[in-house]
Coordinates of C-alpha atoms in Angstrom, one line a residue:
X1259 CA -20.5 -111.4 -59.1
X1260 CA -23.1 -113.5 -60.1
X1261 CA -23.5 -116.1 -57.4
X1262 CA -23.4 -115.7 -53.6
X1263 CA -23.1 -118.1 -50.9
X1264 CA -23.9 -117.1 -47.5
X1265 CA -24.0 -119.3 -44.3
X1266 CA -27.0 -119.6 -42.8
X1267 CA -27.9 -117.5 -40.4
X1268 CA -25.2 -115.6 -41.7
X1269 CA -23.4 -117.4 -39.7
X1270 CA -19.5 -119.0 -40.6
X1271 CA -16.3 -119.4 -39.3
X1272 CA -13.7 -118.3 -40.6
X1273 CA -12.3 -121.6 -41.4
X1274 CA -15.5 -122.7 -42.8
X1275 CA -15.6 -119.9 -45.4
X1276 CA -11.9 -121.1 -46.6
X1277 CA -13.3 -125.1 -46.8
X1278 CA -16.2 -123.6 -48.9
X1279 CA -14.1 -121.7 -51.2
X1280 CA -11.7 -124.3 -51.6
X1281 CA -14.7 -126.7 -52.1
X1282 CA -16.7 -125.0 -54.4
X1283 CA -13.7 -123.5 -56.5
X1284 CA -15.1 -120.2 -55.1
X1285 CA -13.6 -116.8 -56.6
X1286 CA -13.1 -115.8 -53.0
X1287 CA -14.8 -114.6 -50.0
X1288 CA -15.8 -111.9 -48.0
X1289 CA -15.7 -112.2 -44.1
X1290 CA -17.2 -109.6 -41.8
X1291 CA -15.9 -110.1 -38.1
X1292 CA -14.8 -108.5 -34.8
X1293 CA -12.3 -111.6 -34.7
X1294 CA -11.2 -111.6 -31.2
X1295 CA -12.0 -108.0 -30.8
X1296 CA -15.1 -106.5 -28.6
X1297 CA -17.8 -106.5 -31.0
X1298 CA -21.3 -104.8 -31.1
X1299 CA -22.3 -101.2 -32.3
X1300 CA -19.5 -99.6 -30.1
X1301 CA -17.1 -102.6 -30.8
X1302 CA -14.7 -103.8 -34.0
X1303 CA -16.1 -104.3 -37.5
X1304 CA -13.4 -106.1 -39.5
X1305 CA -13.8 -107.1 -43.2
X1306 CA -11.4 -109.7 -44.4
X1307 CA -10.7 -110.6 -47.9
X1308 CA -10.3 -114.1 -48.8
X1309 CA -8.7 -115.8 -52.6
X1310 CA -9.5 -118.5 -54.4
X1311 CA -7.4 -120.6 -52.5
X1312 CA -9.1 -119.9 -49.2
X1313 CA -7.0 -118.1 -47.9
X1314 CA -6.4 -114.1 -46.6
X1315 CA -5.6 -112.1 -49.6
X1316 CA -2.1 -111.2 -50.0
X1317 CA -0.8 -107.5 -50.4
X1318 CA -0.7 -107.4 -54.3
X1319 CA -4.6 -108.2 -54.4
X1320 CA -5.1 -105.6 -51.4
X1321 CA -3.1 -102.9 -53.7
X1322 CA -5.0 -104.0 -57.1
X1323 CA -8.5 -103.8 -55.3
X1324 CA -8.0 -100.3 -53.8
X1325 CA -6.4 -99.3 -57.1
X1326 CA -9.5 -100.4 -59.2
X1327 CA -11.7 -99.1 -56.3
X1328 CA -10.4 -95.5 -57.6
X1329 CA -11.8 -96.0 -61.1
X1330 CA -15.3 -97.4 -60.7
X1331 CA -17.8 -96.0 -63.1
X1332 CA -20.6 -97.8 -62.5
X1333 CA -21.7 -100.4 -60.0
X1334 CA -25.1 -102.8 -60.3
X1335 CA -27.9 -102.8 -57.1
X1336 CA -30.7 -105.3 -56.6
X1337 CA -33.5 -103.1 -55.4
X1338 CA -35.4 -106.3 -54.5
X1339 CA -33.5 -108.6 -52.4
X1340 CA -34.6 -109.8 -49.2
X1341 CA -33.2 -112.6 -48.3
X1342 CA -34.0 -115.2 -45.2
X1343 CA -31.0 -115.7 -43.9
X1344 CA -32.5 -118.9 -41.9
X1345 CA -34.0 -120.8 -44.9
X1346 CA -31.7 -123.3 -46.8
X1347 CA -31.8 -123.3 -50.3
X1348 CA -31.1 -120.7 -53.4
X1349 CA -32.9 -117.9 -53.9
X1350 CA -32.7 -115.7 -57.5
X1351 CA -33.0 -112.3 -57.6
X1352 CA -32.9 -109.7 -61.0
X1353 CA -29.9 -107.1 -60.9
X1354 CA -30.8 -104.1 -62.9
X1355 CA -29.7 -105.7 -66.1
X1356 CA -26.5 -106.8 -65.5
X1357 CA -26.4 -110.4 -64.4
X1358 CA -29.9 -112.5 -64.7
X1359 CA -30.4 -114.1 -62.3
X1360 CA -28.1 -113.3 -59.7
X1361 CA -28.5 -116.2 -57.3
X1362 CA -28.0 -116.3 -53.4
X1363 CA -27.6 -120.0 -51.9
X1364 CA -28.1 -120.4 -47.9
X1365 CA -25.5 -123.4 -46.9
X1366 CA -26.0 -125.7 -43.8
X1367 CA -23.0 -123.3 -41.9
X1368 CA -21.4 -126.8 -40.3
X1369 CA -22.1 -128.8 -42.9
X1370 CA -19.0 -128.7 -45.5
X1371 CA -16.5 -128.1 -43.0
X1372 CA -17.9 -131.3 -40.7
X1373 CA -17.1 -133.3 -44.0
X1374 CA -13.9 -132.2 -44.1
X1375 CA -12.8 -133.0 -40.3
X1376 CA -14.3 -136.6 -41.2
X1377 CA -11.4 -136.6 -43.6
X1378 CA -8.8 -135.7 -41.3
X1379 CA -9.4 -137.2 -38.2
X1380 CA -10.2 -140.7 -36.4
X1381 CA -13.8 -139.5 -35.4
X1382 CA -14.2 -143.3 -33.3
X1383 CA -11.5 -142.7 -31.6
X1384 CA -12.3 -139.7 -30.5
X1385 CA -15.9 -140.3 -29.8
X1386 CA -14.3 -143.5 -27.5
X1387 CA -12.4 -140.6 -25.7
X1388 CA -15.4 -138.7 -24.6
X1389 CA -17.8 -141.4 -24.3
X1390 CA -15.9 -144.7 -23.8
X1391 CA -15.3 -146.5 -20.2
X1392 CA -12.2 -144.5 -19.9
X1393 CA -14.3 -141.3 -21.2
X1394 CA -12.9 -137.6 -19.9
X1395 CA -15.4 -134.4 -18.9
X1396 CA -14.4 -131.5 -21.4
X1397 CA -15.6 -128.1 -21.1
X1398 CA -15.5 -126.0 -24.3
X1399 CA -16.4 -122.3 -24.2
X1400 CA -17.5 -120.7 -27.8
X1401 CA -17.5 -116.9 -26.0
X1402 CA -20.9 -115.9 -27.6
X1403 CA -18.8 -115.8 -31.3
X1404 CA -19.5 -118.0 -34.4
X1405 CA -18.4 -121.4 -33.2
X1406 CA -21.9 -122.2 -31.6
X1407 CA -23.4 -124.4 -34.4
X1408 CA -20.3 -126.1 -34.7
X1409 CA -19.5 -127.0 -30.9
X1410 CA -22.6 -128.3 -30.4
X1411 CA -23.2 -130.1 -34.0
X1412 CA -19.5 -131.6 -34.0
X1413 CA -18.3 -132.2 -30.6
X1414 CA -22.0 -132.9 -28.8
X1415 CA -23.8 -134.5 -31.7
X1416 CA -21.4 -136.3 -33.7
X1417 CA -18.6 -136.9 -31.1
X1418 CA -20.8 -137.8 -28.2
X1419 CA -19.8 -135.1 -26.0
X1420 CA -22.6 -134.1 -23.6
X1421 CA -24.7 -131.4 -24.4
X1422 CA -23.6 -129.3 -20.7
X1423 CA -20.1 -130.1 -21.9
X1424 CA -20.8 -126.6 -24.3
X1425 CA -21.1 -123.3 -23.0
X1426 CA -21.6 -119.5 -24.5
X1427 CA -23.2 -121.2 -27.1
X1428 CA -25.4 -118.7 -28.3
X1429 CA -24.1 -116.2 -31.1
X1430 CA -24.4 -112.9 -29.6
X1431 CA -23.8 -109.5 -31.5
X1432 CA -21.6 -108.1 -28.9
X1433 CA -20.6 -111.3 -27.8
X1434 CA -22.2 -111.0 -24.3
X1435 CA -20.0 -107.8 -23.7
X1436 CA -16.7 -109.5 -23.6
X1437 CA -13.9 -109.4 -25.8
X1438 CA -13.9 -112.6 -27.4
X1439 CA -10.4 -113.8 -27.0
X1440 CA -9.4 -117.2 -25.7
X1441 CA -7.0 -116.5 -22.9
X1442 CA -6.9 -116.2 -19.2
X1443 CA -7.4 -112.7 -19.6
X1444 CA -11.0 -113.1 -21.2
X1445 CA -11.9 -116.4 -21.0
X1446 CA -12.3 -116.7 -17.3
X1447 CA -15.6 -118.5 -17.2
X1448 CA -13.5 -121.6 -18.5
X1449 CA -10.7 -121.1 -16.5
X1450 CA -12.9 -121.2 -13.2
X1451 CA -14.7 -124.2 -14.6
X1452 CA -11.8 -126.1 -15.2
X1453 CA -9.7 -125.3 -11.5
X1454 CA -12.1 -127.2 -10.0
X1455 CA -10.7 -130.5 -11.4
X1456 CA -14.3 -131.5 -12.6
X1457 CA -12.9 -131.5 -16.4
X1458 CA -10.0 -133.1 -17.9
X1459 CA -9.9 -130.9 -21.0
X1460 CA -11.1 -127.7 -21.8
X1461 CA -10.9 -125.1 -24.6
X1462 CA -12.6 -121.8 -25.5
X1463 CA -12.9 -120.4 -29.1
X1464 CA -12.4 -116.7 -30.7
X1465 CA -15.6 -115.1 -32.2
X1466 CA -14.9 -116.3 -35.8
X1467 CA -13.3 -119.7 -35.1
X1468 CA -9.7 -119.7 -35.7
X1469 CA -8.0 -118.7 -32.5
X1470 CA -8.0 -121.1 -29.2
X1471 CA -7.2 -122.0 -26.0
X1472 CA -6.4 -125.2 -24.6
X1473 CA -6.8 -126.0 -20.6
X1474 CA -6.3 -129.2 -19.0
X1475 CA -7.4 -130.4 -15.5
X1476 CA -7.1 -128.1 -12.4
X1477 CA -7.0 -124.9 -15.1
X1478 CA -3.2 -126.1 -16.7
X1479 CA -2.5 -123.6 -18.9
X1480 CA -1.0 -124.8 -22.5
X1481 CA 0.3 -121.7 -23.9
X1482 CA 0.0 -121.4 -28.0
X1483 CA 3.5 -122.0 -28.8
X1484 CA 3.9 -125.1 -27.1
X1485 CA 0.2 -126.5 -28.3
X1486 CA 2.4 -125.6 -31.7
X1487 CA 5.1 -127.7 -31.1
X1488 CA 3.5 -130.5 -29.2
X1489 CA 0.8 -131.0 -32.3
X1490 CA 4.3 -131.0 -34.5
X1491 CA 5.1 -134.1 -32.1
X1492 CA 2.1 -135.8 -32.4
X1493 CA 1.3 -135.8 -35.8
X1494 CA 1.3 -139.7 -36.0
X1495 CA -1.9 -139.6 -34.2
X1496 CA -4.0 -137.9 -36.8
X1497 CA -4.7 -140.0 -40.0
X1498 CA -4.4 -137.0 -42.8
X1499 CA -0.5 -136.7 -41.7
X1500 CA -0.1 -140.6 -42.1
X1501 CA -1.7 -140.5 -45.5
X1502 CA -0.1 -137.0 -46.5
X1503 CA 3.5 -137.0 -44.8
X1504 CA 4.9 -133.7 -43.4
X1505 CA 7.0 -131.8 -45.6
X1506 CA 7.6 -128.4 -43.3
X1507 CA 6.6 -126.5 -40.8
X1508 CA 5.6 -122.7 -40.3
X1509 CA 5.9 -120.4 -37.3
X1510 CA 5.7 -116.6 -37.2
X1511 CA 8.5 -114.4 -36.0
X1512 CA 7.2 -113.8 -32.7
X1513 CA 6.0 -117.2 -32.1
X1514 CA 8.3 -119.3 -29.4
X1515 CA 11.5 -121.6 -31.2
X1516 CA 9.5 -124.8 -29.1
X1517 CA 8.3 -125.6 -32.8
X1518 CA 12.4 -125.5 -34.5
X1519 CA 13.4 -128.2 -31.3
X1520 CA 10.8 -130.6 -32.9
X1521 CA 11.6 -129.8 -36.6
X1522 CA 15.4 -130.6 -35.8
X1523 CA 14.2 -134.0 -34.0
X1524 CA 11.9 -134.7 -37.3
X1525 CA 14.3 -133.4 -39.7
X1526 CA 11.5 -131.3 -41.7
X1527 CA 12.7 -127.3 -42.3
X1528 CA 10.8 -124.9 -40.5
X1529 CA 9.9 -121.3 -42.3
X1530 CA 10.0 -118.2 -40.0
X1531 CA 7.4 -115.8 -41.6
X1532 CA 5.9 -112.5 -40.5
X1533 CA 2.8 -112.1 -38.6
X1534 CA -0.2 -112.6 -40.8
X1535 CA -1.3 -116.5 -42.6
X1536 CA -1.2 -114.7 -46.3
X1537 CA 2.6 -115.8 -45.8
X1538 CA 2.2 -119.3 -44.3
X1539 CA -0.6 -119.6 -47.6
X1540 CA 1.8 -119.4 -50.1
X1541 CA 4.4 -121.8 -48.4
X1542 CA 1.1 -124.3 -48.3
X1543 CA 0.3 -123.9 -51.7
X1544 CA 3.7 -124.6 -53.1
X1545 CA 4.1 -127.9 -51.2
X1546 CA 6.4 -126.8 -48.5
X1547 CA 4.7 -126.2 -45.3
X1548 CA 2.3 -128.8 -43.8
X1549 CA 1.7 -127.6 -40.4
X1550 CA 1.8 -123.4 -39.0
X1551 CA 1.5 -121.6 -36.4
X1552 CA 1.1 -118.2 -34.4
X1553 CA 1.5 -117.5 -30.8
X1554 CA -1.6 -115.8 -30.9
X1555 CA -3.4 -118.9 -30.2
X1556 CA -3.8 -119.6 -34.0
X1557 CA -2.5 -122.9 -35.6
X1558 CA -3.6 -125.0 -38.6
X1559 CA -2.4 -127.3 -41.7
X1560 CA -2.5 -127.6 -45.2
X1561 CA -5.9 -129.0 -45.4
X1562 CA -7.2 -125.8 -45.5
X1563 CA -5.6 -122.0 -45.7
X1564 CA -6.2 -120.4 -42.6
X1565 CA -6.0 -121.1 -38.8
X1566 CA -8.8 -123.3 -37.7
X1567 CA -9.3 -123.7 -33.8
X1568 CA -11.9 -126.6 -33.9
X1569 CA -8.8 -128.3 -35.9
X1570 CA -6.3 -128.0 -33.4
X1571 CA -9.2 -129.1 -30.7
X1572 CA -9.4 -132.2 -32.4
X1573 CA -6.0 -132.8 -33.1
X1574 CA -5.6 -132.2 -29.2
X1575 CA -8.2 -134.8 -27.8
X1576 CA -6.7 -137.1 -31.1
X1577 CA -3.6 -137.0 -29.1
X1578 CA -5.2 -138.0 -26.0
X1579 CA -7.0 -140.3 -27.3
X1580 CA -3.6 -142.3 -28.9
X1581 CA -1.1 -141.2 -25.9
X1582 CA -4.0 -141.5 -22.5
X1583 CA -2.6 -139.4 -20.7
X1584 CA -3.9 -136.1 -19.1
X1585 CA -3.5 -132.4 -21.1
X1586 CA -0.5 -132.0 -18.1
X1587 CA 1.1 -135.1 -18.3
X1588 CA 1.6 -134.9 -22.4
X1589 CA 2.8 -131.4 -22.0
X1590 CA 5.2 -132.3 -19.1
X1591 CA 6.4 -135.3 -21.5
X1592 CA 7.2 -132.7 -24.0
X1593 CA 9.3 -130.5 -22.5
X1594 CA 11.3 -133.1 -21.1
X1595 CA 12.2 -134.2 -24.5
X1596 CA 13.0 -131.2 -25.5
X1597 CA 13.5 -129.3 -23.5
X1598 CA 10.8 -125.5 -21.8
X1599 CA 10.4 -122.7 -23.7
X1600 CA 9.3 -120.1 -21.0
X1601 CA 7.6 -117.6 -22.8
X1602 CA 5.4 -114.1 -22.6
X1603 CA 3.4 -111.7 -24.4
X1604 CA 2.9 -108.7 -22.6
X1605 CA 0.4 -105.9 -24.5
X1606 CA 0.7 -102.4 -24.1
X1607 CA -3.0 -101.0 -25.5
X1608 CA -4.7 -98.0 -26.6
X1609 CA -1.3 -96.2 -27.2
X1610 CA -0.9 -93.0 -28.8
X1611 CA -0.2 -93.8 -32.1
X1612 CA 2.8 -91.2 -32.3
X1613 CA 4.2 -92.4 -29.1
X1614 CA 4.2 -95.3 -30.0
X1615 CA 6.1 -95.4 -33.4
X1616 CA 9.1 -93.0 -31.6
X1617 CA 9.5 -96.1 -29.4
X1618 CA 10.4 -98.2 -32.2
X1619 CA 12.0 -95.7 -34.1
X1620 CA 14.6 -95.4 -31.6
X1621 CA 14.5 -98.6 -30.4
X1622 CA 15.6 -99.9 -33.8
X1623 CA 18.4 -97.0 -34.2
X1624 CA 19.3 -98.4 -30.5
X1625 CA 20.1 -102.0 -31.1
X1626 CA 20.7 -102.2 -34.4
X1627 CA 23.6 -99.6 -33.7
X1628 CA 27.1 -101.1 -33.9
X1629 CA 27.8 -100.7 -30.3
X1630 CA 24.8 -102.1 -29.2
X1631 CA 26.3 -105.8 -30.5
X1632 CA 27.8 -107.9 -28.0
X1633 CA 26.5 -105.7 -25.0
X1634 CA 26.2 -107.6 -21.5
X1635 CA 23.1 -107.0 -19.1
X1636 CA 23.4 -107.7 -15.8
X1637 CA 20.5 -108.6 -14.0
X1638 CA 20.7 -109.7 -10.6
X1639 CA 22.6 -113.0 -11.2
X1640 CA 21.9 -113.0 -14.5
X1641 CA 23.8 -112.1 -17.6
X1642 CA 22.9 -111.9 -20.7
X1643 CA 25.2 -111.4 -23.7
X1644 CA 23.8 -109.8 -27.2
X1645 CA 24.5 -112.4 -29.7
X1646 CA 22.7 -110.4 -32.7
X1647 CA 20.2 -107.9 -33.5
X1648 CA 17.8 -107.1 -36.2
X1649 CA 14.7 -105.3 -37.7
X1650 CA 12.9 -109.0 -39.5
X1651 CA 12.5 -109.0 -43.4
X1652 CA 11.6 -112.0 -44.6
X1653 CA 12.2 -113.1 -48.4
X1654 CA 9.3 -115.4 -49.8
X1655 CA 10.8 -118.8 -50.4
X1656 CA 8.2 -119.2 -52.9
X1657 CA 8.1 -115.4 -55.3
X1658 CA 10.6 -113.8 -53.8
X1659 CA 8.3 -111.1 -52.0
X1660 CA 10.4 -109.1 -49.5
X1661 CA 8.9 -107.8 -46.6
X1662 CA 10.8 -105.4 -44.4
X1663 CA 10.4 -104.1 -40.9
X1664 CA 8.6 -107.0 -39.1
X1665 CA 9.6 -106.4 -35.3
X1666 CA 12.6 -105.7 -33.8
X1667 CA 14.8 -108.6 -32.1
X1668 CA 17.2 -109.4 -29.9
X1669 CA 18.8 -112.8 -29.5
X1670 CA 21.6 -113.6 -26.8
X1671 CA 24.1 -116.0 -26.4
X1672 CA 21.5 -118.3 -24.7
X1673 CA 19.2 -118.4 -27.5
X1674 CA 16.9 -115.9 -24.9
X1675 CA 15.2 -113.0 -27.3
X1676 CA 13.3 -110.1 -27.0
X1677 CA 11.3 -109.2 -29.6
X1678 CA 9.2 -105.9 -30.2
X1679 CA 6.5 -105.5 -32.7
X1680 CA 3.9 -102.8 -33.4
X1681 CA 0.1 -104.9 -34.4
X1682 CA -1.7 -104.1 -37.3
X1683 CA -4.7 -106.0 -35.9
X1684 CA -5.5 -103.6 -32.5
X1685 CA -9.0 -102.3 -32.3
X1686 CA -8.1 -99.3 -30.9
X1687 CA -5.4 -96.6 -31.4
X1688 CA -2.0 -98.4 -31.3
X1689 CA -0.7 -101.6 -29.5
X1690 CA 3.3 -102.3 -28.7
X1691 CA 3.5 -105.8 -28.0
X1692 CA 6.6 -107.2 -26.2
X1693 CA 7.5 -110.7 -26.1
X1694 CA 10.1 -113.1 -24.3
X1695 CA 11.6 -116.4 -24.2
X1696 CA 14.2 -118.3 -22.4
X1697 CA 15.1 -121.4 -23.2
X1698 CA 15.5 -124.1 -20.4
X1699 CA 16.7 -127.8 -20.7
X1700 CA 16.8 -129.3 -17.3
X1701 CA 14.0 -130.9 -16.6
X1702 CA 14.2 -130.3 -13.0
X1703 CA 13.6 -126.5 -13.8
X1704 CA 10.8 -126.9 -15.5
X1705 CA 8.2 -125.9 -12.6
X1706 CA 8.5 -121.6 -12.4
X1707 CA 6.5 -119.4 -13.5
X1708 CA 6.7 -118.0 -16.9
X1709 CA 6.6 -114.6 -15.6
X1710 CA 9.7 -115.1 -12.7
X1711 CA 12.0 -116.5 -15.5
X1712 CA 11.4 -113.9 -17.4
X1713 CA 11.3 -110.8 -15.1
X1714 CA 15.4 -110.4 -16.2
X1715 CA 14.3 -110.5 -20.0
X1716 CA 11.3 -107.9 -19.5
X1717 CA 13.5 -105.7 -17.1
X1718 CA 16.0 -105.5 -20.1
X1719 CA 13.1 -104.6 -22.7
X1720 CA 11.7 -101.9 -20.3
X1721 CA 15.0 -100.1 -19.7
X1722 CA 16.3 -100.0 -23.3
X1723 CA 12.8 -99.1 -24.7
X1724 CA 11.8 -96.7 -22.0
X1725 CA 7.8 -97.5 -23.0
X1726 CA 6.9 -96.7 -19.7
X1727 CA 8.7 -93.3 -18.9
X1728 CA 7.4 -92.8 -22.5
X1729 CA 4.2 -93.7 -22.2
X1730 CA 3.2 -93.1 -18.4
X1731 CA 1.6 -96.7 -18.2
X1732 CA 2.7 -99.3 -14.9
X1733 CA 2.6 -101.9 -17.0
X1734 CA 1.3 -103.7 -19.9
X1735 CA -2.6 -104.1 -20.6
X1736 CA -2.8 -108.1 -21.3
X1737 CA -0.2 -110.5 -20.7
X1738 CA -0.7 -114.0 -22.4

């Protein structure tokens, strides 16, 4: 490696790194981050790989980097760099006679990545939004992480928003001693902020910029799936989508079926992928998928390769900018349309990693068992019928790749499913995730709680997986 680019500060979101790589034909980049983790000396310390396309490294660079990693001879050290982090510019430094010079560049860390938004979005008419006779308050929460510089450059300097409108702006190492992770478990400073009807849109950011929340007036909740499938029905608002078309769209496994109702009404193919945007990259760089999404509060599009919450913020106030109406009201819109996906999330934590893989193990010999198929629950007035069952592999559209044993579902009759999935991305120990989703049409039962719909669903995934007998917990950790 002869040249290094560094943000400055060294300071970058994640999606910045991918714009810079894919701007200056980078070989790749290195990302050190907590992510949405608790950070600090006690906290996570993640390092994530990204190719030349910006993008996470897939499995067969993962696999060729440890397997060169186990025949190193020899590796180069600069004995002399010092490097201020704060001063822009490039800096050259000797390297024990290897490369000469070997040259480290401090880049404006908003800088590329503002460019880019310019690009993409219709920044008067957003800037009318927030500043306009018809303005609205927003409240946008950065949680200590990253996404600091850019809040305040972007959304206060360039788009007009006040400079109040910003809060947890300051990058802190431990991120102020809260896990940085935009929902209403963590990110309650927003969520107070915004039930007192003062704001009409607010939005809080993961420590590395990709994840996000969206909040409208009186704290209205938009969970991740449906901010997923409402952007897919408002893509006409954002001027990169008018000039590029939409060729497909991307959702992970877990992530609600909100997104297929709208791919259906659009005609565009939806890929189901694992967990993990390596996958959703590969669909991106072959043409096929123009918009993706997680329901871990990650989304993004094809202008770059990884999830990018300051993206979807946009895209969100472009959309209420065009439509002008409230975060609640576009929502509401939505599902009558097409319909409420009621969904959950619920976390169990810190598991014993043993435990924890027995629950799956015999989960999966449980439903995917032949008598399992076509069994009825009963569930106080509800029943629900197994339609099918599987263990998800998904085969690459684009080289093939299979990948095997993605989490466990179960789909009824009703289109209702229960999935279970084991996370690769937990801080500590092991973490079973469980999610469900009911599907409901009539717009005039659109108004429960997530939660009461779905107590049927979870009391079905708690008998047949026995996580709490197994596991001694009450209940899950997080629910999102």
């Amino acid at each position: 490696i002869g040249r290094l680019v560094i943000g400055q500060n060294g300071i970058l979101s994640t999606p910045a790194v991918s714009c810079i790589i894919r701007k200056i034909k980078a070989a790749g980049g290195i990302i050190l981050t907590a992510s949405h983790s608790p950070g600090g000396p006690g906290g996570e310390f993640g390092v994530k790989f990204e190719v030349a396309n910006g993008g996470p490294a897939p499995d067969i660079v993962s696999d060729k980097i440890y397997q060169i990693s186990k025949t190193l001879e020899e590796y180069a050290i600069c004995p002399d760099l010092r490097v201020d982090l704060s001063r822009l510019g490039r800096q050259e430094f000797d390297l024990e006679n290897k490369f000469k010079p070997f040259r480290v560049e401090i880049v404006d860390s908003v800088d590329i990545y503002l460019n880019l938004l310019r690009s993409i979005f219709d920044f008067n008419a957003i800037r009318n939004l927030l500043t306009g006779p018809n303005q609205i308050k927003i409240r946008i929460d950065a949680m200590n992480g990253v996404m600091g510089p850019y809040v305040r450059r972007i959304l206060c300097d360039e788009l007009g928003a006040p400079a109040n409108s910003a809060i947890n702006c300051i990058p802190l190492e431990d991120f102020g001693g809260q896990p940085p992770d935009p929902n209403l478990t963590y990110a309650t400073a927003l969520l107070e902020a915004m039930r007192g009807g003062e704001y009409g849109f607010g939005a809080a950011f993961d420590a590395d910029g990709d994840r996000y929340m969206i909040l409208g007036q009186n704290g209205f909740f938009v969970n991740a799936s449906d901010s997923l499938a409402i952007i897919a029905a408002n893509l006409s608002c954002i001027p990169y989508f008018c000039q590029m078309g939409v060729r497909g769209f991307g959702r992970s496994m877990p992530t609600s079926t909100a997104l297929d109702k709208v791919a259906k009404v659009m005609k565009v193919p939806v890929y189901e992928t694992p967990t993990g945007w390596r996958y959703f990259s590969n669909l991106m760089d072959s043409g096929r998928c123009s918009l993706c999404g997680e329901e871990s509060f990650g989304t993004g599009s094809d202008h770059l390769r990884e999830k990018d919450g300051l993206w979807a913020v946009l895209v969100w106030l472009s959309i209420l900018a065009a439509r002008k109406q409230s975060v609640e009201e576009i929502v509401r819109d939505h599902w009558t349309k097409f319909g409420r996906h009621y969904y959950c999330r619920f976390d169990y934590e810190a598991l014993e990693p043993r435990t924890a893989y027995f629950i799956m193990r015999d989960l999966e010999a449980l439903i995917t068992d032949k008598s399992f198929s076509h069994q009825q629950f009963a569930v106080g007035n509800n029943i629900y019928s197994v339609e099918r069952t599987d263990s998800f592999e998904y085969v690459d559209p684009v080289d093939g790749t299979v990948t095997k044993r993605q989490g466990l579902r179960i789909i009824f009759s009703d289109a209702s499913r229960l999935i279970f999935r084991m996370s690769a991305s937990s801080h500590v120990r092991a973490t079973l995730r469980i999610y469900a989703e009911s599907y409901e049409k009539d717009p005039s039962q659109h108004n429960k709680e997530p939660q009461a719909v779905l107590s049927p669903l979870i009391a079905i995934a708690l008998k047949i997986s026995q996580i709490h007998e197994r596991t001694g917990r009450k209940g899950p950790t997080v629910i999102t």
